[in-house]
Amino acid sequence: MNRFLHYLPAGLSLLFCLSNCSSQLEDLSRIDEVRYDAAYAVPIIDSDVTLSELLGNVTEDVSFSVDADGLLRFRYEGEVPAVGSDIIFGQLEDIATGVAIFIERSRQAAPFGGAGEDVDVDELRIKSGALSYNLTNEYDRPVTVTLRIPDARKDGVPFETSSTLPAWDGTGDVPTFSNSDMPEDLEGYILTIPQDSLYFEYDIVADDGEVLTPSRQTIVAFTNLRFSFMRGYLGRELYPGGRDTIEIDFFDSYQDGEIFFEDPTITMTLVNTFGVPALAQVSVLNVVDVEGNIIPITGQAVEEGFNFNYPTVPGDTAYTTFVFDNSNSNIAEVLSARPVALDYEIDALINPDADTEIIGFLTDSAAYTATVRVELPLYGNASDFTVRDTFAIGIMDRYEDVRGVDFRLTTHNGLPLEIELAGTFLDAEGNALADLTDGRIQLLEAAPVDGEGNGTGVAERTNDITFEDTRLDAIRQAVSLVITLDISTTDNGTPFVRVTDDQTLRVLLGAIIRVENR
C-alpha cells in the first residue's frame, strides 16, 4: 500500500515537478544559442481534487471508502483459513474403516452411532463404502436365508437380500451365500441409528417353515465407509481456527507525534455452514505497535466469546457480524497506539452449552470462515504526527544550462490537515548535500472546522522556493531526497475533525526557470 506520505501527492507538488517536469526542461536545453541569459515561466500544476480521488482503491487487502455522510475510511482486511468438519467425520470414519458383525440371533444390534463419548448420531448419509456378507447353512436340510437392514435405506427402500441354500452333509464346504467377490455399493444409502446402534434382521428358515438359529460364520461387514452428512447431537467440540496477521501500514513512515481515531472498529464476519450452535472464541486479538510492543485488545467478547448463527437447513449458509468498538473494548486506545499489525485467531466451539436436546447436522463440506476488517475512519485528531520517507532522484544532471529555478506553490485547502515539510538531498553515500526548502515550511494550512469537526472554509497558503548556486548543484549531484512531513489537524490537533469526500485540495505550481547560454 502507498504510505500516508503518498496520500497527499498534490501537497507534494514540488516533488511531482522534480520527477515529472523533464519535458519542460528538455525544451529549455535546446534554446537558441544566440540567446544569452533568459527566464521562462512554466505553469506546472493546476489541480482540484478530493482525497478519495487521490487514493482510489489502494491495494487488494486495503480499501478506501466513503460513508453516506461523506466520511472517509481506510479498511484493512484479512481472512481466517476455512475450518472444515473433518474432526467429527474423521472420528466416525476411523471407526467405520472396517466393521465385522457376527450374526448370532434373528435381530442383532451393532454399536454404530458414537464418534466420541458425548456424540449421539441419529442419521448418516453414505457417500462411499461397501457391504459384504457371508451367510452359511450348517443344517442337513435346505434353507432360505434373508438379511435385512431396516434402517439402511436407499431411495426410501430398506436394504434386503435373500437366497436359498442346499443342505450340508457335514463334510466339505459349508453352503454359503456370499458377495465377497462383488460387495454391495453403499453410496446413497441413509442410515437411521436409534440408540447408537444399527439393527440387522436375519432369517434362516427351513423348507417346512421352521425358524432356525443362525449358523456359525454368518458375518456381515462394512468397509471403507465415508459419509457426506450426519445428524444428531454432535458433542461439544473445539475447532481451532488458523492464526493470521493483518498488516496496517498507515504508520510505516511514522517518526514521532500523536494521532487518535475517534471511532475505529474491528469487524469480524463469520460465514458458517455448520448446522450446530457454535461459540466464536477469540483466542488471539493483539495489536503490534511500531516499537514491536504487543498490546491486547480487551473486552467481554474477547474474554467470553460470542455466539454465531448457524443454518437449520442443509445447504444454507448463516452469517454473523460482530463489531469491536468503543462500547465493548479498548479498541480506540489500542488502534491509536500506532499499530503496524493485527494478530488474531478465532476458534469455533460447537455445542458450547453441551445441550443434548439440540439436534444439529454437519455435511462433509461444512466449514466456517472468518473475515476480519480493521476500519480507521478519518475522524479524530493528530498533533505533530511526523512521517519520513526517501525518494530516488537524479534528473538535473542533464540540464547544465539551468542556472536557477523559482517555484511558487499555492494551495487552497479544504481538508482539516496542516502539513509542514522539510527535505534533504543526499549523495550516493548518504551524505547531506543541501536542504530542499532551506528549513521547514508550512506546506498546507488546515481548513477551519466547526464544533462537530466539519470543515467550514478553505485555507490558502503560498510558498516561494528558489533553487540556485549550491542548492541547484545539490539537485544535480543528489541520488535521493529525504522528505519529512509534520502533520496536524486543525488548531494543532486540539479539536476532533472529520475528513470527508466533499473537502477539496487545489494545488497551483508554477516555475520561473533561468538559463544562460554556454
XYZ file of N, CA and C in Angstrom, residues 224-449:
678
model
N -14.562 -49.343 4.585
C -14.219 -48.056 3.962
C -15.410 -47.117 3.815
N -16.178 -47.000 4.905
C -17.322 -46.095 4.863
C -16.856 -44.650 4.923
N -17.470 -43.823 4.086
C -17.286 -42.377 4.117
C -18.670 -41.739 4.077
N -18.807 -40.645 4.821
C -20.130 -40.057 4.998
C -20.155 -38.628 4.467
N -21.309 -38.235 3.947
C -21.491 -36.877 3.443
C -22.350 -36.024 4.364
N -23.020 -36.668 5.322
C -23.957 -35.929 6.175
C -24.173 -36.711 7.459
N -24.307 -35.979 8.547
C -24.717 -36.611 9.807
C -25.642 -35.673 10.549
N -26.549 -36.273 11.298
C -27.489 -35.506 12.105
C -27.554 -36.123 13.493
N -27.654 -35.280 14.507
C -27.769 -35.759 15.870
C -27.168 -34.755 16.836
N -26.891 -35.214 18.040
C -26.135 -34.392 18.978
C -24.667 -34.698 18.716
N -23.942 -33.688 18.280
C -22.603 -33.913 17.750
C -21.495 -33.533 18.720
N -21.836 -33.442 20.001
C -20.815 -33.256 21.017
C -20.362 -31.820 21.153
N -19.633 -31.595 22.201
C -19.021 -30.286 22.453
C -17.574 -30.375 21.971
N -17.315 -29.743 20.836
C -16.033 -29.952 20.160
C -15.426 -28.613 19.778
N -14.118 -28.459 19.989
C -13.415 -27.229 19.619
C -12.785 -27.406 18.243
N -13.100 -26.492 17.357
C -12.477 -26.450 16.037
C -11.509 -25.274 16.014
N -10.221 -25.543 16.125
C -9.257 -24.435 16.160
C -9.162 -23.734 14.810
N -9.158 -22.423 14.844
C -9.022 -21.641 13.623
C -7.564 -21.336 13.333
N -7.295 -20.907 12.134
C -5.935 -20.543 11.764
C -5.576 -19.162 12.299
N -4.322 -18.974 12.582
C -3.837 -17.677 13.066
C -3.323 -16.873 11.888
N -3.620 -15.574 11.908
C -3.225 -14.755 10.779
C -2.901 -13.346 11.268
N -2.348 -12.546 10.353
C -1.940 -11.188 10.680
C -2.399 -10.243 9.583
N -2.946 -9.108 9.980
C -3.271 -8.031 9.046
C -2.213 -6.953 9.199
N -1.533 -6.644 8.116
C -0.553 -5.571 8.139
C -1.268 -4.227 8.026
N -0.914 -3.292 8.889
C -1.500 -1.954 8.885
C -0.360 -0.967 8.616
N -0.244 -0.527 7.362
C 0.925 0.272 7.011
C 0.679 1.772 7.092
N -0.415 2.160 7.735
C -0.682 3.583 7.947
C 0.492 4.263 8.640
N 1.188 3.515 9.509
C 2.258 4.095 10.317
C 3.648 3.667 9.846
N 3.751 3.178 8.621
C 5.043 2.668 8.159
C 6.148 3.719 8.229
N 5.811 4.968 7.918
C 6.830 6.013 7.879
C 6.813 6.875 9.140
N 6.142 6.398 10.181
C 5.994 7.177 11.411
C 7.337 7.471 12.065
N 7.487 8.701 12.557
C 8.678 9.096 13.295
C 8.357 9.587 14.698
N 7.290 10.378 14.835
C 7.014 10.988 16.129
C 5.587 11.529 16.108
N 5.118 12.010 17.271
C 3.831 12.667 17.370
C 2.707 11.731 17.754
N 1.501 12.306 17.851
C 0.337 11.575 18.323
C -0.780 11.634 17.281
N -1.580 10.558 17.248
C -2.769 10.528 16.410
C -3.827 9.721 17.133
N -5.080 10.162 17.038
C -6.159 9.464 17.732
C -7.350 9.337 16.794
N -7.840 8.087 16.616
C -9.037 7.821 15.819
C -10.232 7.750 16.767
N -11.262 8.530 16.491
C -12.389 8.620 17.419
C -13.242 7.356 17.418
N -13.547 6.789 16.266
C -14.458 5.641 16.196
C -13.892 4.510 15.341
N -12.718 3.973 15.657
C -12.207 2.829 14.886
C -12.992 1.567 15.239
N -12.963 0.603 14.358
C -13.658 -0.657 14.612
C -12.841 -1.830 14.082
N -13.080 -2.996 14.690
C -12.642 -4.276 14.133
C -13.909 -5.094 13.933
N -14.188 -5.452 12.699
C -15.405 -6.187 12.368
C -15.047 -7.615 11.989
N -15.670 -8.569 12.672
C -15.498 -9.982 12.342
C -16.776 -10.478 11.682
N -16.637 -10.989 10.474
C -17.777 -11.546 9.745
C -17.567 -13.043 9.610
N -18.482 -13.813 10.195
C -18.372 -15.269 10.200
C -19.354 -15.844 9.185
N -18.851 -16.696 8.320
C -19.666 -17.392 7.323
C -19.664 -18.859 7.712
N -20.862 -19.408 7.977
C -20.944 -20.713 8.640
C -21.928 -21.636 7.937
N -21.477 -22.860 7.628
C -22.395 -23.896 7.128
C -22.469 -25.082 8.084
N -21.905 -24.945 9.300
C -22.102 -25.947 10.348
C -23.535 -25.818 10.862
N -24.297 -26.897 10.832
C -25.674 -26.831 11.314
C -25.777 -27.114 12.802
N -24.921 -26.492 13.580
C -24.912 -26.695 15.031
C -24.635 -25.352 15.702
N -25.129 -25.186 16.942
C -24.795 -23.967 17.675
C -23.283 -23.882 17.860
N -22.768 -22.677 17.839
C -21.321 -22.509 17.970
C -21.012 -21.186 18.653
N -19.907 -21.194 19.344
C -19.398 -20.008 20.026
C -18.064 -19.630 19.401
N -17.947 -18.401 18.953
C -16.666 -17.908 18.446
C -15.788 -17.548 19.634
N -14.656 -18.197 19.735
C -13.707 -17.916 20.802
C -12.526 -17.152 20.214
N -12.324 -15.950 20.710
C -11.223 -15.114 20.228
C -9.998 -15.466 21.057
N -9.205 -16.385 20.560
C -8.056 -16.856 21.343
C -6.879 -15.896 21.252
N -6.797 -15.135 20.142
C -5.735 -14.134 19.996
C -6.336 -12.903 19.337
N -6.127 -11.738 19.923
C -6.514 -10.469 19.305
C -5.587 -9.394 19.871
N -4.466 -9.218 19.193
C -3.425 -8.306 19.666
C -3.040 -7.333 18.569
N -2.647 -6.157 18.996
C -2.058 -5.166 18.096
C -0.555 -5.122 18.352
N 0.202 -5.047 17.273
C 1.649 -4.850 17.365
C 1.927 -3.414 16.955
N 2.591 -2.631 17.840
C 2.825 -1.233 17.511
C 4.176 -1.045 16.821
N 4.496 0.199 16.485
C 5.690 0.473 15.684
C 6.972 0.114 16.418
N 6.909 0.001 17.734
C 8.094 -0.358 18.512
C 8.162 -1.853 18.811
N 7.220 -2.627 18.264
C 7.219 -4.074 18.468
C 6.489 -4.525 19.709
N 5.861 -3.604 20.440
C 5.104 -3.989 21.627
C 3.816 -4.693 21.222
N 3.426 -5.693 22.017
C 2.175 -6.413 21.799
C 1.141 -5.885 22.773
N 0.040 -5.346 22.239
C -0.996 -4.724 23.059
C -2.285 -5.506 22.867
N -2.788 -6.196 23.910
C -4.018 -6.965 23.751
C -5.239 -6.054 23.621
N -6.152 -6.451 22.764
C -7.474 -5.827 22.739
C -8.337 -6.585 23.742
N -8.948 -5.868 24.649
C -9.693 -6.491 25.734
C -11.170 -6.117 25.636
N -11.978 -6.894 26.323
C -13.416 -6.668 26.341
C -14.135 -7.976 26.608
N -15.407 -7.904 26.926
C -16.168 -9.098 27.284
C -16.201 -10.120 26.158
N -16.371 -9.650 24.915
C -16.458 -10.591 23.786
C -15.138 -11.294 23.554
N -14.016 -10.637 23.873
C -12.715 -11.293 23.739
C -12.562 -12.350 24.815
N -12.997 -12.035 26.022
C -12.813 -12.947 27.144
C -13.811 -14.111 27.121
N -15.057 -13.846 26.715
C -16.107 -14.866 26.801
C -16.522 -15.409 25.442
N -16.104 -14.773 24.353
C -16.531 -15.194 23.034
C -17.915 -14.659 22.711
N -18.418 -14.993 21.534
C -19.763 -14.571 21.147
C -20.360 -15.643 20.242
N -21.663 -15.834 20.368
C -22.361 -16.850 19.575
C -22.452 -16.404 18.122
N -22.360 -17.385 17.227
C -22.622 -17.026 15.839
C -23.700 -17.918 15.261
N -24.392 -17.366 14.279
C -25.568 -18.010 13.705
C -25.176 -19.281 12.960
N -26.157 -20.197 12.876
C -25.921 -21.445 12.148
C -27.160 -21.789 11.341
N -26.990 -22.464 10.194
C -28.141 -22.798 9.359
C -28.954 -23.932 9.970
N -30.231 -23.942 9.683
C -31.113 -25.013 10.150
C -31.521 -25.947 9.009
N -31.123 -25.599 7.797
C -31.432 -26.422 6.625
C -30.121 -26.735 5.910
N -29.837 -28.027 5.633
C -28.607 -28.359 4.913
C -28.521 -27.611 3.587
N -27.348 -27.097 3.310
C -27.136 -26.335 2.091
C -27.237 -24.840 2.284
N -27.851 -24.407 3.392
C -27.945 -22.980 3.662
C -26.647 -22.475 4.301
N -26.493 -21.177 4.314
C -25.323 -20.525 4.908
C -25.807 -19.458 5.875
N -25.183 -19.409 7.043
C -25.534 -18.404 8.046
C -24.397 -17.400 8.180
N -24.767 -16.152 8.418
C -23.777 -15.080 8.530
C -23.925 -14.379 9.881
N -22.799 -14.038 10.452
C -22.781 -13.300 11.711
C -21.744 -12.189 11.610
N -22.143 -11.019 12.039
C -21.209 -9.890 12.076
C -21.103 -9.391 13.507
N -19.874 -9.317 13.986
C -19.631 -8.795 15.330
C -18.612 -7.667 15.220
N -18.928 -6.556 15.871
C -18.095 -5.361 15.766
C -17.490 -5.034 17.132
N -16.182 -4.973 17.186
C -15.479 -4.449 18.355
C -15.342 -2.940 18.172
N -15.897 -2.193 19.120
C -15.824 -0.737 19.022
C -15.594 -0.150 20.407
N -15.796 1.166 20.520
C -15.534 1.832 21.798
C -16.450 1.363 22.915
N -17.639 0.842 22.566
C -18.602 0.462 23.595
C -18.292 -0.876 24.245
N -17.494 -1.729 23.597
C -17.276 -3.070 24.153
C -15.807 -3.479 24.214
N -14.903 -2.547 23.977
C -13.476 -2.898 24.004
C -12.644 -1.634 24.169
N -11.349 -1.837 24.269
C -10.405 -0.717 24.365
C -9.794 -0.374 23.006
N -10.572 -0.594 21.943
C -10.029 -0.525 20.590
C -9.537 0.868 20.213
N -10.230 1.928 20.637
C -9.806 3.278 20.253
C -8.415 3.568 20.798
N -8.205 3.193 22.053
C -6.888 3.402 22.666
C -5.816 2.589 21.958
N -6.153 1.316 21.656
C -5.155 0.422 21.067
C -4.815 0.828 19.635
N -5.834 1.159 18.830
C -5.577 1.491 17.434
C -5.041 2.902 17.255
N -4.978 3.653 18.328
C -4.297 4.941 18.264
C -2.877 4.839 18.802
N -2.445 3.622 19.106
C -1.085 3.390 19.618
C -0.124 3.066 18.488
N -0.388 3.625 17.306
C 0.471 3.458 16.134
C 0.670 1.981 15.779
N -0.425 1.276 15.459
C -0.312 -0.150 15.130
C 0.297 -0.374 13.759
N 1.048 -1.450 13.634
C 1.559 -1.866 12.330
C 0.996 -3.230 11.921
N 0.340 -3.932 12.861
C -0.234 -5.244 12.531
C -1.296 -5.608 13.555
N -2.255 -6.406 13.102
C -3.254 -7.011 13.978
C -3.067 -8.518 13.906
N -2.791 -9.135 15.054
C -2.564 -10.576 15.153
C -3.827 -11.197 15.737
N -4.403 -12.200 15.054
C -5.685 -12.722 15.529
C -5.821 -14.218 15.232
N -6.631 -14.863 16.040
C -7.026 -16.260 15.828
C -8.412 -16.438 16.407
N -9.310 -17.047 15.634
C -10.691 -17.243 16.058
C -11.014 -18.726 15.962
N -11.380 -19.340 17.106
C -11.760 -20.753 17.145
C -13.278 -20.875 17.213
N -13.774 -22.061 16.886
C -15.216 -22.324 16.980
C -15.441 -23.471 17.954
N -16.231 -23.223 18.986
C -16.619 -24.254 19.947
C -18.061 -24.621 19.651
N -18.288 -25.835 19.102
C -19.658 -26.221 18.765
C -20.329 -26.818 19.988
N -21.636 -26.610 20.048
C -22.443 -27.008 21.206
C -21.787 -26.553 22.515
N -21.559 -25.236 22.654
C -20.819 -24.756 23.828
C -21.507 -25.076 25.150
N -22.852 -25.201 25.155
C -23.581 -25.493 26.392
C -23.779 -26.984 26.622
N -23.278 -27.813 25.697
C -23.405 -29.275 25.808
C -24.855 -29.690 26.041
N -25.773 -29.023 25.347
C -27.200 -29.325 25.475
C -27.548 -30.465 24.525
N -27.757 -31.647 25.079
C -28.010 -32.831 24.258
C -29.375 -32.801 23.581
N -30.236 -31.865 23.973
C -31.544 -31.749 23.331
C -31.453 -31.025 21.995
N -30.332 -30.383 21.738
C -30.169 -29.659 20.473
C -29.636 -30.620 19.419
N -30.449 -30.848 18.409
C -30.071 -31.746 17.316
C -29.556 -30.894 16.151
N -28.314 -31.161 15.767
C -27.717 -30.411 14.680
C -27.311 -31.316 13.536
N -26.661 -30.728 12.541
C -26.208 -31.522 11.402
C -24.883 -30.978 10.902
N -24.167 -31.833 10.209
C -22.927 -31.465 9.526
C -22.902 -32.129 8.159
N -22.357 -31.439 7.189
C -22.046 -32.058 5.904
C -20.529 -32.172 5.796
N -20.086 -33.022 4.899
C -18.642 -33.195 4.760
C -17.970 -31.964 4.158
N -18.773 -31.059 3.584
C -18.214 -29.816 3.039
C -18.445 -28.627 3.965
N -19.036 -28.871 5.140
C -19.332 -27.778 6.066
C -18.043 -27.103 6.519
N -18.119 -25.813 6.706
C -16.935 -25.057 7.121
C -17.386 -23.729 7.706
N -16.490 -23.138 8.449
C -16.702 -21.740 8.813
C -15.446 -20.963 8.461
N -15.658 -19.744 8.040
C -14.556 -18.832 7.776
C -14.847 -17.521 8.491
N -13.811 -16.793 8.777
C -13.956 -15.502 9.445
C -13.146 -14.462 8.695
N -13.799 -13.389 8.318
C -13.122 -12.240 7.727
C -12.981 -11.171 8.798
N -11.786 -10.643 8.934
C -11.512 -9.619 9.939
C -11.155 -8.328 9.212
N -11.846 -7.248 9.577
C -11.628 -5.969 8.915
C -11.355 -4.888 9.952
N -10.249 -4.196 9.783
C -9.905 -3.057 10.629
C -10.296 -1.792 9.875
N -11.097 -0.936 10.513
C -11.521 0.306 9.881
C -10.989 1.488 10.676
N -10.312 2.390 9.968
C -9.797 3.614 10.570
C -10.509 4.781 9.898
N -11.587 5.287 10.524
C -12.264 6.440 9.932
C -11.416 7.689 10.103
N -11.425 8.556 9.108
C -10.654 9.792 9.204
C -11.462 10.811 10.011
N -11.664 10.421 11.279
C -12.344 11.268 12.257
C -11.562 11.140 13.546
N -10.928 12.224 13.936
C -10.090 12.180 15.116
C -9.190 13.398 15.132
N -8.006 13.245 15.711
C -7.091 14.368 15.716
C -5.661 13.863 15.636
N -4.762 14.775 15.261
C -3.340 14.450 15.181
C -2.558 15.685 15.601
N -1.489 15.458 16.316
C -0.632 16.543 16.771
C 0.822 16.179 16.488
N 1.448 16.975 15.611
C 2.858 16.765 15.263
C 3.129 15.320 14.871
N 2.234 14.766 14.094
C 2.392 13.396 13.602
C 3.406 13.432 12.463
N 4.578 12.893 12.713
C 5.708 13.055 11.799
C 5.994 11.760 11.052
N 6.076 11.872 9.724
C 6.425 10.723 8.890
C 7.604 11.107 8.009
N 8.319 10.096 7.570
C 9.524 10.353 6.782
C 9.665 9.265 5.726
N 10.138 9.672 4.558
C 10.392 8.689 3.510
C 11.477 9.223 2.589
N 12.013 8.330 1.787
C 13.123 8.671 0.900
C 12.728 8.397 -0.545
N 13.032 9.341 -1.429
C 12.723 9.230 -2.850
C 14.021 9.228 -3.647
N 14.100 8.348 -4.620
C 15.240 8.363 -5.535
C 15.066 9.494 -6.539
N 16.117 10.249 -6.791
C 16.075 11.302 -7.801
C 17.329 11.183 -8.662
N 17.550 12.139 -9.532
C 18.705 12.097 -10.438
C 18.302 12.583 -11.797
N 17.796 13.811 -11.835
C 17.248 14.298 -13.111
C 17.922 15.563 -13.614
N 18.602 16.273 -12.724
C 19.089 17.596 -13.128
C 20.461 17.571 -13.785
N 21.130 16.432 -13.770
C 22.482 16.405 -14.304
C 22.503 16.633 -15.818
N 21.352 16.534 -16.465
C 21.297 16.730 -17.918
C 21.088 18.192 -18.305
N 20.823 19.041 -17.331
C 20.409 20.403 -17.660
C 21.428 21.405 -17.114
N 22.630 21.387 -17.674
C 23.692 22.245 -17.184
C 23.414 23.714 -17.449
N 22.566 24.011 -18.410
C 22.295 25.399 -18.735
C 21.344 26.058 -17.747
N 20.635 25.269 -16.933
C 19.714 25.843 -15.959
C 20.525 26.429 -14.812
N 20.336 27.742 -14.566
C 21.092 28.419 -13.517
C 20.253 28.770 -12.296
N 18.966 28.593 -12.392
C 18.113 28.862 -11.250
C 16.674 28.510 -11.558
N 15.955 28.051 -10.546
C 14.541 27.736 -10.686
C 13.823 28.346 -9.486
N 12.796 29.168 -9.763
C 11.970 29.759 -8.707
C 10.585 29.119 -8.779
N 10.261 28.344 -7.748
C 8.958 27.692 -7.697
C 8.002 28.542 -6.851
N 6.755 28.620 -7.281
C 5.701 29.194 -6.440
C 4.607 28.145 -6.288
N 4.387 27.732 -5.048
C 3.389 26.700 -4.728
C 2.275 27.352 -3.923
N 1.056 27.312 -4.469
C -0.117 27.875 -3.788
C -1.129 26.771 -3.573
N -1.628 26.653 -2.357
C -2.632 25.637 -2.030
C -3.884 26.302 -1.481
N -5.040 25.805 -1.942
C -6.347 26.176 -1.397
C -6.903 24.898 -0.768
N -6.841 24.809 0.536
C -7.039 23.532 1.228
C -8.358 23.517 2.003
N -9.247 22.584 1.617
C -10.484 22.367 2.373
C -10.381 21.241 3.371
N -9.218 20.574 3.422
C -9.008 19.482 4.376
C -8.566 20.055 5.723
N -9.038 19.474 6.829
C -8.637 19.966 8.155
C -7.270 19.423 8.568
N -6.317 19.491 7.657
C -4.966 18.991 7.896
C -3.957 20.077 7.558
N -3.015 20.289 8.443
C -1.904 21.177 8.137
C -0.624 20.349 8.094
N 0.245 20.711 7.158
C 1.451 19.922 6.951
C 2.644 20.849 6.843
N 3.645 20.576 7.646
C 4.942 21.213 7.498
C 5.881 20.241 6.804
N 6.718 20.787 5.923
C 7.583 19.943 5.103
C 9.031 20.367 5.277
N 9.900 19.376 5.346
C 11.344 19.609 5.291
C 11.956 18.509 4.436
N 13.063 18.813 3.780
C 13.688 17.816 2.925
C 15.191 18.010 2.853
N 15.895 16.915 2.595
C 17.350 16.957 2.494
C 17.792 16.125 1.297
N 18.647 16.728 0.450
C 19.225 15.998 -0.660
C 20.437 15.210 -0.169
N 20.556 13.936 -0.623
C 21.650 13.069 -0.207
C 22.419 12.579 -1.420
N 23.747 12.372 -1.215
C 24.529 11.764 -2.283
C 24.489 10.248 -2.156
N 25.250 9.545 -2.984
C 25.198 8.076 -3.014
C 25.655 7.462 -1.711
N 26.462 8.182 -0.933
C 26.938 7.655 0.353
C 26.028 8.041 1.503
N 24.967 8.759 1.195
C 24.042 9.170 2.247
C 24.425 10.462 2.926
N 25.362 11.199 2.379
C 25.755 12.476 2.957
C 24.788 13.573 2.531
N 24.491 14.474 3.472
C 23.597 15.589 3.180
C 24.305 16.597 2.293
N 23.606 17.018 1.212
C 24.165 18.000 0.287
C 23.547 19.383 0.485
N 22.223 19.413 0.666
C 21.535 20.702 0.832
C 20.115 20.427 1.279
N 19.485 21.494 1.856
C 18.073 21.391 2.220
C 17.202 21.619 0.997
N 16.059 20.932 0.983
C 15.087 21.142 -0.088
C 14.488 22.539 -0.005
N 14.124 22.964 1.198
C 13.368 24.206 1.368
C 14.129 25.242 2.181
N 15.396 24.989 2.479
C 16.177 25.888 3.331
C 15.467 26.085 4.668
N 15.117 24.962 5.285
C 14.373 24.984 6.545
C 12.993 24.394 6.359
N 12.239 24.351 7.415
C 10.885 23.779 7.384
C 9.890 24.826 6.905
N 8.987 24.429 6.009
C 7.960 25.348 5.521
C 6.585 24.775 5.802
N 5.596 25.671 5.868
C 4.205 25.264 6.020
C 3.676 24.946 4.633
N 3.520 23.652 4.348
C 3.088 23.229 3.016
C 1.589 23.418 2.837
N 0.798 22.988 3.846
C -0.653 23.152 3.827
C -1.087 23.846 5.099
N -2.034 24.767 4.971
C -2.687 25.380 6.121
C -4.010 24.649 6.321
N -4.308 24.211 7.548
C -5.524 23.435 7.794
C -6.761 24.307 7.651
N -7.808 23.712 7.077
C -9.084 24.407 6.957
C -9.733 24.535 8.332
N -10.506 25.599 8.559
C -11.216 25.742 9.833
C -12.356 24.729 9.931
N -12.743 24.386 11.181
C -13.833 23.429 11.423
C -14.780 24.009 12.453
